[in-house]
Amino acid sequence: MRISWSSSEVGLSLTRRRSQAVGERAIRSILVAATAISVITTFAIVLSLASDTIAFFQEVSLIEYLTGTLWTPLFSNPKFGIWPLLTATFLTSAIAMVVAVPFGLAISIYLSEFASPRARSLIKPLLEVLAGIPTVVYGYFALTAVTPFLRGFIPDIKSFNSLSAGLVMGVMIIPIVASLTEDAFNAVPRGLREAAYGLGAMRYEVALHVVFPAALSGVAAALLLALSRAVGETMIVALAAGQNPTFTLNPLVPVSTMTAYIVQVSLGDTPYGSIGYKTIFAVGATLFVITFVINFISTIVVRRFRERYE
Amino acid sequence: MLEARCYEMSAMPTLFSLKKQEQDRLGATSHQESLIGERAEAVLETQQLSVFYGNFKAIQNVSLAFQRNKITALIGPSGCGKSTLLRALNRMNELIPGTRTEGAVLYHGKNLYDPDVDPVEVRRRIGMVFQKPNPFPKSIYDNIAFGLQINGWKGSKSAMDEIVERSLRRAALWDEVKDKLKQLGTSLSGGQQQRLCIARAIAIEPEVILMDEPCSALDPIATLKIEELMNELVKQYTIIIVTHNMQQAARVSDYTAMMMLNPETRAGEVIEYDTTEVIFTKPKDKRTEDYVSGRFG
């Protein structure tokens, strides 16, 4: 053991060795660069959306866009009311959430509170498979299997409809809801569960009265994230819900969601720079604002409930 | 008050019925009986108790009798299985998958590990206070009421109010929280939270309270309050406490069990069990003497 250090030795030992400094600087720059690229990309997307959106609103009044119920931008007498697209997106997303929330929550509660490690190790990979199916496959599944199946019960249902698209989209979102809410349940300290078990609580009582309330902020955030996923989902609705902008909440008829409309125009022969071309940026920007607001709300929810529960 | 009494009466367990053959089978192996003597006063008694986590044996062949209305301290170095033993007494261990228990824990003569015993009922009668205060993210009032509600308590609001007040008074917390019962339990200080957890545990009138290092997360003043509280509570309850704090064991407990790892099997076992006075003043085992005098551990 050293008893004493001379002052010059202390000074030396405090100086950073050059090799370390260079290595650290290099790693730091790589990390900063990676972060910068993604931040810059986000801004670039917003900017490119913004410029064409502004150009669109120089030709179409914002009032008409936000209040109109007719969406016919490619007709000779074009109308630019966003509501048919909004209701379609709302309808398919709502149906999807009606499917995904109960199933997703049931799965995550089962996995986190009831399942044996063995059951969990079997079910989780299965869920991941469900999450790994390409959405275009889901779309075909909705169009070619679910719609004909539904026709057995509802003869009036059209070949393209939001019910079938919404149901299948719900199935697609189940793994997202399940996995995000399971994370929220797992984040509940084990001590809380033990406290309840120690009082003679049964499993379902621990799950419903202790774990679920304690995880509420995480659950709410997970559901909002799943919702924004549903709102932004494209292939399923483009394939199965149709491309027919109708202002309706009837789930049995063809509609066109915002995303489906963007696909339709992007793949069509709309000339660059035309008003039809600009609409997709306006619709894209609207979509961006909606998902941004949802994510923003989920952040607030997390923050507020965390104060209450931790 | 009347309703509360009725509740306590109706909760009288069928568990008390003693299984004769169980006694006979295990009686022969109960060589620790003579150690403490007063067998009739034992509320809980372990017989050749071993607990495994998977293939790992955490404690082996523990035979101890815990006396009614006494405080028994479990001491020993870290990792010697004190908490495992404590949690075996109300079947908390089995919440961890892969746990296996051998031997018996007799509660009024009934083996808690018999197949017909419901662990939920066991935990209702043998309550627990944990190392880290863990109030529910609910109001102070609801923290106390929760245990009653999940145990099927049906009574008026005013009866519940009384139980909440009585439990908080017994836990020496009432004066500090009586004006803010609607506030979150988690908003209290650490020491208050731990007393809230004790109030929550006694609200459902257990017979035994297990305490797993209840003061290790608390400052000395809060610790002192909990210790004073334990001295009060022991008049009505039987308390078993795991502690790392030698002074605490010496201050509060009537009996002390010294645990250590068996050097061959690497499993924890009880090496000496006696009155606290004997353990701390004239222990028979050299290892106990070294430990309580702070020479290792």
mmCIF file with all atom_site columns, N, CA and C in Angstrom, chain A residues 75-139:
data_model
loop_
_atom_site.group_PDB
_atom_site.id
_atom_site.type_symbol
_atom_site.label_atom_id
_atom_site.label_alt_id
_atom_site.label_comp_id
_atom_site.label_asym_id
_atom_site.label_entity_id
_atom_site.label_seq_id
_atom_site.pdbx_PDB_ins_code
_atom_site.Cartn_x
_atom_site.Cartn_y
_atom_site.Cartn_z
_atom_site.occupancy
_atom_site.B_iso_or_equiv
_atom_site.pdbx_formal_charge
_atom_site.auth_seq_id
_atom_site.auth_comp_id
_atom_site.auth_asym_id
_atom_site.auth_atom_id
_atom_site.pdbx_PDB_model_num
ATOM 1   N N  . PHE A 1 75  ? -61.525 14.997  -59.806 1.00 0.00 ? 75  PHE A N  1
ATOM 2   C CA . PHE A 1 75  ? -62.653 15.240  -60.716 1.00 0.00 ? 75  PHE A CA 1
ATOM 3   C C  . PHE A 1 75  ? -62.462 16.577  -61.418 1.00 0.00 ? 75  PHE A C  1
ATOM 4   N N  . SER A 1 76  ? -63.254 16.775  -62.483 1.00 0.00 ? 76  SER A N  1
ATOM 5   C CA . SER A 1 76  ? -63.125 18.056  -63.192 1.00 0.00 ? 76  SER A CA 1
ATOM 6   C C  . SER A 1 76  ? -63.635 19.194  -62.335 1.00 0.00 ? 76  SER A C  1
ATOM 7   N N  . ASN A 1 77  ? -64.604 18.895  -61.437 1.00 0.00 ? 77  ASN A N  1
ATOM 8   C CA . ASN A 1 77  ? -65.040 19.899  -60.462 1.00 0.00 ? 77  ASN A CA 1
ATOM 9   C C  . ASN A 1 77  ? -64.572 19.456  -59.090 1.00 0.00 ? 77  ASN A C  1
ATOM 10  N N  . PRO A 1 78  ? -63.298 19.693  -58.776 1.00 0.00 ? 78  PRO A N  1
ATOM 11  C CA . PRO A 1 78  ? -62.732 19.086  -57.575 1.00 0.00 ? 78  PRO A CA 1
ATOM 12  C C  . PRO A 1 78  ? -63.294 19.680  -56.286 1.00 0.00 ? 78  PRO A C  1
ATOM 13  N N  . LYS A 1 79  ? -63.487 18.789  -55.292 1.00 0.00 ? 79  LYS A N  1
ATOM 14  C CA . LYS A 1 79  ? -63.854 19.216  -53.935 1.00 0.00 ? 79  LYS A CA 1
ATOM 15  C C  . LYS A 1 79  ? -62.776 18.670  -52.995 1.00 0.00 ? 79  LYS A C  1
ATOM 16  N N  . PHE A 1 80  ? -62.430 19.502  -52.000 1.00 0.00 ? 80  PHE A N  1
ATOM 17  C CA . PHE A 1 80  ? -61.319 19.120  -51.123 1.00 0.00 ? 80  PHE A CA 1
ATOM 18  C C  . PHE A 1 80  ? -61.738 19.075  -49.656 1.00 0.00 ? 80  PHE A C  1
ATOM 19  N N  . GLY A 1 81  ? -62.814 18.380  -49.355 1.00 0.00 ? 81  GLY A N  1
ATOM 20  C CA . GLY A 1 81  ? -63.219 18.245  -47.948 1.00 0.00 ? 81  GLY A CA 1
ATOM 21  C C  . GLY A 1 81  ? -62.604 16.967  -47.375 1.00 0.00 ? 81  GLY A C  1
ATOM 22  N N  . ILE A 1 82  ? -61.815 17.102  -46.291 1.00 0.00 ? 82  ILE A N  1
ATOM 23  C CA . ILE A 1 82  ? -61.043 15.971  -45.765 1.00 0.00 ? 82  ILE A CA 1
ATOM 24  C C  . ILE A 1 82  ? -61.911 14.961  -45.014 1.00 0.00 ? 82  ILE A C  1
ATOM 25  N N  . TRP A 1 83  ? -63.130 15.352  -44.656 1.00 0.00 ? 83  TRP A N  1
ATOM 26  C CA . TRP A 1 83  ? -63.925 14.515  -43.743 1.00 0.00 ? 83  TRP A CA 1
ATOM 27  C C  . TRP A 1 83  ? -64.151 13.082  -44.196 1.00 0.00 ? 83  TRP A C  1
ATOM 28  N N  . PRO A 1 84  ? -64.421 12.808  -45.489 1.00 0.00 ? 84  PRO A N  1
ATOM 29  C CA . PRO A 1 84  ? -64.584 11.390  -45.865 1.00 0.00 ? 84  PRO A CA 1
ATOM 30  C C  . PRO A 1 84  ? -63.352 10.550  -45.532 1.00 0.00 ? 84  PRO A C  1
ATOM 31  N N  . LEU A 1 85  ? -62.171 11.125  -45.722 1.00 0.00 ? 85  LEU A N  1
ATOM 32  C CA . LEU A 1 85  ? -60.948 10.378  -45.393 1.00 0.00 ? 85  LEU A CA 1
ATOM 33  C C  . LEU A 1 85  ? -60.787 10.227  -43.877 1.00 0.00 ? 85  LEU A C  1
ATOM 34  N N  . LEU A 1 86  ? -61.139 11.314  -43.161 1.00 0.00 ? 86  LEU A N  1
ATOM 35  C CA . LEU A 1 86  ? -61.021 11.268  -41.696 1.00 0.00 ? 86  LEU A CA 1
ATOM 36  C C  . LEU A 1 86  ? -61.944 10.213  -41.094 1.00 0.00 ? 86  LEU A C  1
ATOM 37  N N  . THR A 1 87  ? -63.207 10.216  -41.552 1.00 0.00 ? 87  THR A N  1
ATOM 38  C CA . THR A 1 87  ? -64.137 9.245   -40.968 1.00 0.00 ? 87  THR A CA 1
ATOM 39  C C  . THR A 1 87  ? -63.696 7.822   -41.290 1.00 0.00 ? 87  THR A C  1
ATOM 40  N N  . ALA A 1 88  ? -63.162 7.607   -42.484 1.00 0.00 ? 88  ALA A N  1
ATOM 41  C CA . ALA A 1 88  ? -62.712 6.259   -42.845 1.00 0.00 ? 88  ALA A CA 1
ATOM 42  C C  . ALA A 1 88  ? -61.567 5.824   -41.939 1.00 0.00 ? 88  ALA A C  1
ATOM 43  N N  . THR A 1 89  ? -60.611 6.730   -41.725 1.00 0.00 ? 89  THR A N  1
ATOM 44  C CA . THR A 1 89  ? -59.487 6.413   -40.847 1.00 0.00 ? 89  THR A CA 1
ATOM 45  C C  . THR A 1 89  ? -59.982 6.168   -39.428 1.00 0.00 ? 89  THR A C  1
ATOM 46  N N  . PHE A 1 90  ? -60.891 7.031   -38.988 1.00 0.00 ? 90  PHE A N  1
ATOM 47  C CA . PHE A 1 90  ? -61.446 6.876   -37.647 1.00 0.00 ? 90  PHE A CA 1
ATOM 48  C C  . PHE A 1 90  ? -62.153 5.524   -37.512 1.00 0.00 ? 90  PHE A C  1
ATOM 49  N N  . LEU A 1 91  ? -62.972 5.192   -38.535 1.00 0.00 ? 91  LEU A N  1
ATOM 50  C CA . LEU A 1 91  ? -63.771 3.968   -38.471 1.00 0.00 ? 91  LEU A CA 1
ATOM 51  C C  . LEU A 1 91  ? -62.878 2.722   -38.408 1.00 0.00 ? 91  LEU A C  1
ATOM 52  N N  . THR A 1 92  ? -61.927 2.629   -39.335 1.00 0.00 ? 92  THR A N  1
ATOM 53  C CA . THR A 1 92  ? -61.074 1.428   -39.355 1.00 0.00 ? 92  THR A CA 1
ATOM 54  C C  . THR A 1 92  ? -60.235 1.347   -38.070 1.00 0.00 ? 92  THR A C  1
ATOM 55  N N  . SER A 1 93  ? -59.729 2.500   -37.611 1.00 0.00 ? 93  SER A N  1
ATOM 56  C CA . SER A 1 93  ? -58.901 2.480   -36.397 1.00 0.00 ? 93  SER A CA 1
ATOM 57  C C  . SER A 1 93  ? -59.729 2.088   -35.180 1.00 0.00 ? 93  SER A C  1
ATOM 58  N N  . ALA A 1 94  ? -60.955 2.613   -35.111 1.00 0.00 ? 94  ALA A N  1
ATOM 59  C CA . ALA A 1 94  ? -61.806 2.299   -33.957 1.00 0.00 ? 94  ALA A CA 1
ATOM 60  C C  . ALA A 1 94  ? -62.119 0.812   -33.930 1.00 0.00 ? 94  ALA A C  1
ATOM 61  N N  . ILE A 1 95  ? -62.478 0.248   -35.102 1.00 0.00 ? 95  ILE A N  1
ATOM 62  C CA . ILE A 1 95  ? -62.768 -1.198  -35.140 1.00 0.00 ? 95  ILE A CA 1
ATOM 63  C C  . ILE A 1 95  ? -61.526 -1.980  -34.723 1.00 0.00 ? 95  ILE A C  1
ATOM 64  N N  . ALA A 1 96  ? -60.366 -1.545  -35.220 1.00 0.00 ? 96  ALA A N  1
ATOM 65  C CA . ALA A 1 96  ? -59.116 -2.235  -34.880 1.00 0.00 ? 96  ALA A CA 1
ATOM 66  C C  . ALA A 1 96  ? -58.873 -2.189  -33.372 1.00 0.00 ? 96  ALA A C  1
ATOM 67  N N  . MET A 1 97  ? -59.112 -1.027  -32.757 1.00 0.00 ? 97  MET A N  1
ATOM 68  C CA . MET A 1 97  ? -58.851 -0.916  -31.321 1.00 0.00 ? 97  MET A CA 1
ATOM 69  C C  . MET A 1 97  ? -59.844 -1.759  -30.528 1.00 0.00 ? 97  MET A C  1
ATOM 70  N N  . VAL A 1 98  ? -61.083 -1.842  -31.003 1.00 0.00 ? 98  VAL A N  1
ATOM 71  C CA . VAL A 1 98  ? -62.080 -2.664  -30.307 1.00 0.00 ? 98  VAL A CA 1
ATOM 72  C C  . VAL A 1 98  ? -61.612 -4.126  -30.268 1.00 0.00 ? 98  VAL A C  1
ATOM 73  N N  . VAL A 1 99  ? -60.938 -4.541  -31.335 1.00 0.00 ? 99  VAL A N  1
ATOM 74  C CA . VAL A 1 99  ? -60.407 -5.910  -31.358 1.00 0.00 ? 99  VAL A CA 1
ATOM 75  C C  . VAL A 1 99  ? -59.136 -6.006  -30.514 1.00 0.00 ? 99  VAL A C  1
ATOM 76  N N  . ALA A 1 100 ? -58.230 -5.059  -30.736 1.00 0.00 ? 100 ALA A N  1
ATOM 77  C CA . ALA A 1 100 ? -56.874 -5.210  -30.200 1.00 0.00 ? 100 ALA A CA 1
ATOM 78  C C  . ALA A 1 100 ? -56.791 -4.971  -28.693 1.00 0.00 ? 100 ALA A C  1
ATOM 79  N N  . VAL A 1 101 ? -57.577 -4.021  -28.167 1.00 0.00 ? 101 VAL A N  1
ATOM 80  C CA . VAL A 1 101 ? -57.414 -3.670  -26.754 1.00 0.00 ? 101 VAL A CA 1
ATOM 81  C C  . VAL A 1 101 ? -57.796 -4.830  -25.830 1.00 0.00 ? 101 VAL A C  1
ATOM 82  N N  . PRO A 1 102 ? -59.007 -5.397  -25.963 1.00 0.00 ? 102 PRO A N  1
ATOM 83  C CA . PRO A 1 102 ? -59.312 -6.496  -25.032 1.00 0.00 ? 102 PRO A CA 1
ATOM 84  C C  . PRO A 1 102 ? -58.405 -7.716  -25.203 1.00 0.00 ? 102 PRO A C  1
ATOM 85  N N  . PHE A 1 103 ? -58.156 -8.088  -26.446 1.00 0.00 ? 103 PHE A N  1
ATOM 86  C CA . PHE A 1 103 ? -57.311 -9.264  -26.652 1.00 0.00 ? 103 PHE A CA 1
ATOM 87  C C  . PHE A 1 103 ? -55.876 -8.989  -26.202 1.00 0.00 ? 103 PHE A C  1
ATOM 88  N N  . GLY A 1 104 ? -55.369 -7.834  -26.599 1.00 0.00 ? 104 GLY A N  1
ATOM 89  C CA . GLY A 1 104 ? -53.992 -7.499  -26.241 1.00 0.00 ? 104 GLY A CA 1
ATOM 90  C C  . GLY A 1 104 ? -53.805 -7.442  -24.734 1.00 0.00 ? 104 GLY A C  1
ATOM 91  N N  . LEU A 1 105 ? -54.764 -6.803  -24.034 1.00 0.00 ? 105 LEU A N  1
ATOM 92  C CA . LEU A 1 105 ? -54.657 -6.698  -22.579 1.00 0.00 ? 105 LEU A CA 1
ATOM 93  C C  . LEU A 1 105 ? -54.798 -8.064  -21.920 1.00 0.00 ? 105 LEU A C  1
ATOM 94  N N  . ALA A 1 106 ? -55.725 -8.869  -22.433 1.00 0.00 ? 106 ALA A N  1
ATOM 95  C CA . ALA A 1 106 ? -55.899 -10.205 -21.853 1.00 0.00 ? 106 ALA A CA 1
ATOM 96  C C  . ALA A 1 106 ? -54.601 -10.997 -21.977 1.00 0.00 ? 106 ALA A C  1
ATOM 97  N N  . ILE A 1 107 ? -53.986 -10.908 -23.147 1.00 0.00 ? 107 ILE A N  1
ATOM 98  C CA . ILE A 1 107 ? -52.735 -11.648 -23.362 1.00 0.00 ? 107 ILE A CA 1
ATOM 99  C C  . ILE A 1 107 ? -51.648 -11.145 -22.428 1.00 0.00 ? 107 ILE A C  1
ATOM 100 N N  . SER A 1 108 ? -51.524 -9.822  -22.315 1.00 0.00 ? 108 SER A N  1
ATOM 101 C CA . SER A 1 108 ? -50.410 -9.310  -21.507 1.00 0.00 ? 108 SER A CA 1
ATOM 102 C C  . SER A 1 108 ? -50.635 -9.587  -20.022 1.00 0.00 ? 108 SER A C  1
ATOM 103 N N  . ILE A 1 109 ? -51.886 -9.500  -19.568 1.00 0.00 ? 109 ILE A N  1
ATOM 104 C CA . ILE A 1 109 ? -52.141 -9.819  -18.162 1.00 0.00 ? 109 ILE A CA 1
ATOM 105 C C  . ILE A 1 109 ? -51.850 -11.297 -17.915 1.00 0.00 ? 109 ILE A C  1
ATOM 106 N N  . TYR A 1 110 ? -52.274 -12.134 -18.862 1.00 0.00 ? 110 TYR A N  1
ATOM 107 C CA . TYR A 1 110 ? -51.986 -13.558 -18.712 1.00 0.00 ? 110 TYR A CA 1
ATOM 108 C C  . TYR A 1 110 ? -50.475 -13.790 -18.646 1.00 0.00 ? 110 TYR A C  1
ATOM 109 N N  . LEU A 1 111 ? -49.760 -13.192 -19.585 1.00 0.00 ? 111 LEU A N  1
ATOM 110 C CA . LEU A 1 111 ? -48.313 -13.425 -19.653 1.00 0.00 ? 111 LEU A CA 1
ATOM 111 C C  . LEU A 1 111 ? -47.595 -12.913 -18.410 1.00 0.00 ? 111 LEU A C  1
ATOM 112 N N  . SER A 1 112 ? -47.996 -11.738 -17.933 1.00 0.00 ? 112 SER A N  1
ATOM 113 C CA . SER A 1 112 ? -47.206 -11.168 -16.838 1.00 0.00 ? 112 SER A CA 1
ATOM 114 C C  . SER A 1 112 ? -47.645 -11.705 -15.471 1.00 0.00 ? 112 SER A C  1
ATOM 115 N N  . GLU A 1 113 ? -48.913 -12.092 -15.308 1.00 0.00 ? 113 GLU A N  1
ATOM 116 C CA . GLU A 1 113 ? -49.376 -12.456 -13.966 1.00 0.00 ? 113 GLU A CA 1
ATOM 117 C C  . GLU A 1 113 ? -49.718 -13.928 -13.791 1.00 0.00 ? 113 GLU A C  1
ATOM 118 N N  . PHE A 1 114 ? -50.076 -14.605 -14.852 1.00 0.00 ? 114 PHE A N  1
ATOM 119 C CA . PHE A 1 114 ? -50.575 -15.969 -14.687 1.00 0.00 ? 114 PHE A CA 1
ATOM 120 C C  . PHE A 1 114 ? -49.672 -17.032 -15.293 1.00 0.00 ? 114 PHE A C  1
ATOM 121 N N  . ALA A 1 115 ? -49.083 -16.744 -16.446 1.00 0.00 ? 115 ALA A N  1
ATOM 122 C CA . ALA A 1 115 ? -48.415 -17.794 -17.206 1.00 0.00 ? 115 ALA A CA 1
ATOM 123 C C  . ALA A 1 115 ? -47.189 -18.324 -16.479 1.00 0.00 ? 115 ALA A C  1
ATOM 124 N N  . SER A 1 116 ? -46.953 -19.628 -16.605 1.00 0.00 ? 116 SER A N  1
ATOM 125 C CA . SER A 1 116 ? -45.716 -20.207 -16.103 1.00 0.00 ? 116 SER A CA 1
ATOM 126 C C  . SER A 1 116 ? -44.603 -19.797 -17.069 1.00 0.00 ? 116 SER A C  1
ATOM 127 N N  . PRO A 1 117 ? -43.356 -19.834 -16.599 1.00 0.00 ? 117 PRO A N  1
ATOM 128 C CA . PRO A 1 117 ? -42.261 -19.462 -17.500 1.00 0.00 ? 117 PRO A CA 1
ATOM 129 C C  . PRO A 1 117 ? -42.293 -20.267 -18.798 1.00 0.00 ? 117 PRO A C  1
ATOM 130 N N  . ARG A 1 118 ? -42.727 -21.536 -18.676 1.00 0.00 ? 118 ARG A N  1
ATOM 131 C CA . ARG A 1 118 ? -42.773 -22.399 -19.847 1.00 0.00 ? 118 ARG A CA 1
ATOM 132 C C  . ARG A 1 118 ? -43.833 -21.922 -20.853 1.00 0.00 ? 118 ARG A C  1
ATOM 133 N N  . ALA A 1 119 ? -45.023 -21.623 -20.339 1.00 0.00 ? 119 ALA A N  1
ATOM 134 C CA . ALA A 1 119 ? -46.090 -21.122 -21.216 1.00 0.00 ? 119 ALA A CA 1
ATOM 135 C C  . ALA A 1 119 ? -45.647 -19.817 -21.867 1.00 0.00 ? 119 ALA A C  1
ATOM 136 N N  . ARG A 1 120 ? -44.993 -18.967 -21.071 1.00 0.00 ? 120 ARG A N  1
ATOM 137 C CA . ARG A 1 120 ? -44.555 -17.682 -21.604 1.00 0.00 ? 120 ARG A CA 1
ATOM 138 C C  . ARG A 1 120 ? -43.558 -17.891 -22.740 1.00 0.00 ? 120 ARG A C  1
ATOM 139 N N  . SER A 1 121 ? -42.648 -18.854 -22.544 1.00 0.00 ? 121 SER A N  1
ATOM 140 C CA . SER A 1 121 ? -41.615 -19.056 -23.566 1.00 0.00 ? 121 SER A CA 1
ATOM 141 C C  . SER A 1 121 ? -42.217 -19.648 -24.840 1.00 0.00 ? 121 SER A C  1
ATOM 142 N N  . LEU A 1 122 ? -43.409 -20.230 -24.748 1.00 0.00 ? 122 LEU A N  1
ATOM 143 C CA . LEU A 1 122 ? -44.065 -20.723 -25.962 1.00 0.00 ? 122 LEU A CA 1
ATOM 144 C C  . LEU A 1 122 ? -44.889 -19.634 -26.645 1.00 0.00 ? 122 LEU A C  1
ATOM 145 N N  . ILE A 1 123 ? -45.557 -18.811 -25.837 1.00 0.00 ? 123 ILE A N  1
ATOM 146 C CA . ILE A 1 123 ? -46.513 -17.856 -26.397 1.00 0.00 ? 123 ILE A CA 1
ATOM 147 C C  . ILE A 1 123 ? -45.828 -16.630 -26.979 1.00 0.00 ? 123 ILE A C  1
ATOM 148 N N  . LYS A 1 124 ? -44.781 -16.166 -26.311 1.00 0.00 ? 124 LYS A N  1
ATOM 149 C CA . LYS A 1 124 ? -44.154 -14.927 -26.783 1.00 0.00 ? 124 LYS A CA 1
ATOM 150 C C  . LYS A 1 124 ? -43.620 -15.043 -28.212 1.00 0.00 ? 124 LYS A C  1
ATOM 151 N N  . PRO A 1 125 ? -42.931 -16.133 -28.566 1.00 0.00 ? 125 PRO A N  1
ATOM 152 C CA . PRO A 1 125 ? -42.492 -16.250 -29.969 1.00 0.00 ? 125 PRO A CA 1
ATOM 153 C C  . PRO A 1 125 ? -43.669 -16.294 -30.950 1.00 0.00 ? 125 PRO A C  1
ATOM 154 N N  . LEU A 1 126 ? -44.769 -16.921 -30.539 1.00 0.00 ? 126 LEU A N  1
ATOM 155 C CA . LEU A 1 126 ? -45.948 -16.955 -31.403 1.00 0.00 ? 126 LEU A CA 1
ATOM 156 C C  . LEU A 1 126 ? -46.464 -15.541 -31.684 1.00 0.00 ? 126 LEU A C  1
ATOM 157 N N  . LEU A 1 127 ? -46.483 -14.736 -30.624 1.00 0.00 ? 127 LEU A N  1
ATOM 158 C CA . LEU A 1 127 ? -46.921 -13.347 -30.792 1.00 0.00 ? 127 LEU A CA 1
ATOM 159 C C  . LEU A 1 127 ? -45.985 -12.604 -31.726 1.00 0.00 ? 127 LEU A C  1
ATOM 160 N N  . GLU A 1 128 ? -44.692 -12.922 -31.590 1.00 0.00 ? 128 GLU A N  1
ATOM 161 C CA . GLU A 1 128 ? -43.729 -12.239 -32.454 1.00 0.00 ? 128 GLU A CA 1
ATOM 162 C C  . GLU A 1 128 ? -43.932 -12.628 -33.915 1.00 0.00 ? 128 GLU A C  1
ATOM 163 N N  . VAL A 1 129 ? -44.334 -13.873 -34.136 1.00 0.00 ? 129 VAL A N  1
ATOM 164 C CA . VAL A 1 129 ? -44.655 -14.290 -35.511 1.00 0.00 ? 129 VAL A CA 1
ATOM 165 C C  . VAL A 1 129 ? -45.815 -13.454 -36.038 1.00 0.00 ? 129 VAL A C  1
ATOM 166 N N  . LEU A 1 130 ? -46.842 -13.296 -35.197 1.00 0.00 ? 130 LEU A N  1
ATOM 167 C CA . LEU A 1 130 ? -48.004 -12.500 -35.580 1.00 0.00 ? 130 LEU A CA 1
ATOM 168 C C  . LEU A 1 130 ? -47.576 -11.073 -35.929 1.00 0.00 ? 130 LEU A C  1
ATOM 169 N N  . ALA A 1 131 ? -46.620 -10.561 -35.141 1.00 0.00 ? 131 ALA A N  1
ATOM 170 C CA . ALA A 1 131 ? -46.150 -9.194  -35.376 1.00 0.00 ? 131 ALA A CA 1
ATOM 171 C C  . ALA A 1 131 ? -45.272 -9.134  -36.612 1.00 0.00 ? 131 ALA A C  1
ATOM 172 N N  . GLY A 1 132 ? -44.705 -10.278 -37.016 1.00 0.00 ? 132 GLY A N  1
ATOM 173 C CA . GLY A 1 132 ? -43.773 -10.271 -38.133 1.00 0.00 ? 132 GLY A CA 1
ATOM 174 C C  . GLY A 1 132 ? -44.434 -10.469 -39.496 1.00 0.00 ? 132 GLY A C  1
ATOM 175 N N  . ILE A 1 133 ? -45.727 -10.769 -39.500 1.00 0.00 ? 133 ILE A N  1
ATOM 176 C CA . ILE A 1 133 ? -46.411 -10.966 -40.794 1.00 0.00 ? 133 ILE A CA 1
ATOM 177 C C  . ILE A 1 133 ? -46.480 -9.628  -41.536 1.00 0.00 ? 133 ILE A C  1
ATOM 178 N N  . PRO A 1 134 ? -46.066 -9.597  -42.812 1.00 0.00 ? 134 PRO A N  1
ATOM 179 C CA . PRO A 1 134 ? -46.127 -8.324  -43.550 1.00 0.00 ? 134 PRO A CA 1
ATOM 180 C C  . PRO A 1 134 ? -47.568 -7.840  -43.652 1.00 0.00 ? 134 PRO A C  1
ATOM 181 N N  . THR A 1 135 ? -47.752 -6.523  -43.568 1.00 0.00 ? 135 THR A N  1
ATOM 182 C CA . THR A 1 135 ? -49.121 -6.011  -43.539 1.00 0.00 ? 135 THR A CA 1
ATOM 183 C C  . THR A 1 135 ? -49.848 -6.278  -44.852 1.00 0.00 ? 135 THR A C  1
ATOM 184 N N  . VAL A 1 136 ? -49.087 -6.413  -45.949 1.00 0.00 ? 136 VAL A N  1
ATOM 185 C CA . VAL A 1 136 ? -49.741 -6.684  -47.229 1.00 0.00 ? 136 VAL A CA 1
ATOM 186 C C  . VAL A 1 136 ? -50.420 -8.057  -47.188 1.00 0.00 ? 136 VAL A C  1
ATOM 187 N N  . VAL A 1 137 ? -49.811 -8.986  -46.457 1.00 0.00 ? 137 VAL A N  1
ATOM 188 C CA . VAL A 1 137 ? -50.429 -10.310 -46.301 1.00 0.00 ? 137 VAL A CA 1
ATOM 189 C C  . VAL A 1 137 ? -51.723 -10.193 -45.501 1.00 0.00 ? 137 VAL A C  1
ATOM 190 N N  . TYR A 1 138 ? -51.671 -9.379  -44.437 1.00 0.00 ? 138 TYR A N  1
ATOM 191 C CA . TYR A 1 138 ? -52.898 -9.123  -43.680 1.00 0.00 ? 138 TYR A CA 1
ATOM 192 C C  . TYR A 1 138 ? -53.976 -8.550  -44.592 1.00 0.00 ? 138 TYR A C  1
ATOM 193 N N  . GLY A 1 139 ? -53.570 -7.644  -45.476 1.00 0.00 ? 139 GLY A N  1
ATOM 194 C CA . GLY A 1 139 ? -54.513 -7.005  -46.378 1.00 0.00 ? 139 GLY A CA 1
ATOM 195 C C  . GLY A 1 139 ? -55.203 -8.029  -47.267 1.00 0.00 ? 139 GLY A C  1
#
